[in-house]
Amino acid sequence: MVTIHEVAKAAGVSISTVSYALSGKRAISATTRARIDQAVAELDYRPNAGARMLAGARTNILALSAPIREDAHLPTHMRFVTAVVEAARAHDDDVLLLARDDEVTGIRRVVDSSLVDGVVVLGVSTDDERAEVVRRSGAAAAFVGVPGDTTGLTCIDLDFAEAGRASVRQLAAAGHRSIGVIGHPATYVERHTGFIRRFADAFEDECRAAGIATLALYPSLDRADQRRAADELLAGLPDMTALVFHCNEPVVEAVLAHLVSRGVRVPEDVSVLAACASYDTDALEVPLSTIPLPLEEMCRGAVEGAVRQVDGAREPGVTLLPPRFIDRGSIRPVP
């Protein structure tokens, strides 16, 4: 394996100069850097990762804190993971996945050991312990989501509150006065997953202000439970003319299939909106109008935020992406 000594000899410089050039810790003249770069390329030199960590140089690795929970929808989970990996590749970074149930230990381990340059955090809850770990460590980090206390943190997310209000306004404009909601599993709510509460609170407030009747149910991942939720909506809101899905794709498919089995047609009998959808609603058997979740943009923004911190730019703050509506024909005016 080629050593840094050989690179220095080939470039005609000292070992420390090669080290400074590779780490970026000191300014190197353009001519000297060109010789070093040429030597590195010709010798196919690969710096030892352990040595780089000890030297405090960049590792070109980002950690991704993405705990996999029992009630997680793995295809959606992996869409987030893939989006982070793709964004990191654009910066020539690799991604180390932290998937332990204990969300805090993994971050502490990689930060304390200087194994990674920065951290991207997924699955954020309102009282997320990882927020305090990041604050205390001073690590370069960005959150895809918004914890309760954002002091000193870099966060990016869809504006779920505005998405909730926009969902009501879109349906109200079509004359709907009774709107059902199928949400994520109740276990998401119980562990204080922030985006669900922000969407639900804003949705309910907007309905209340507009005098619109609403009922929200949070079925589990069990198909029978999802069918029961559809029946409860039909019974609890007998005048329901619109339905909002704020949940993952399998739940949407199960509920739509059950409504069809009961003779309920979309959009002739009930208008349907998929809010904050992480999936392609045009690929469903019944294409749904949607407020899409800008998943790639969120993950790209988090990676870029973490990389900027690695490069020395500390810009804490919360970025909320505005929701947008896509009409796919599943919303009709009330007769």
XYZ file of N, CA and C in Angstrom, residues 70 133 201 216 228 238 258 282 285 300 308 310:
36
model
N -40.452 -0.661 15.130
C -41.331 -1.781 14.776
C -42.492 -1.344 13.891
N -27.742 15.973 22.734
C -26.428 15.354 22.475
C -25.659 16.181 21.454
N -52.883 19.531 14.504
C -53.356 20.714 15.235
C -53.786 21.814 14.266
N -60.723 12.402 12.946
C -59.430 11.813 12.582
C -59.234 10.489 13.306
N -61.467 -1.192 9.656
C -62.353 -0.728 10.732
C -62.350 0.795 10.805
N -71.449 10.649 8.874
C -72.358 10.161 7.826
C -72.483 11.111 6.647
N -61.223 -0.824 0.591
C -62.389 -1.106 1.423
C -63.555 -0.191 1.075
N -49.819 9.233 -8.271
C -50.293 8.998 -9.634
C -50.220 7.527 -9.997
N -54.073 2.895 -7.919
C -55.161 2.456 -8.804
C -56.117 3.615 -9.086
N -31.557 16.577 1.050
C -30.454 17.316 0.435
C -30.108 18.556 1.264
N -21.842 22.277 5.397
C -21.442 23.669 5.628
C -20.838 23.841 7.024
N -19.292 21.464 8.712
C -17.975 20.821 8.659
C -16.951 21.799 8.094
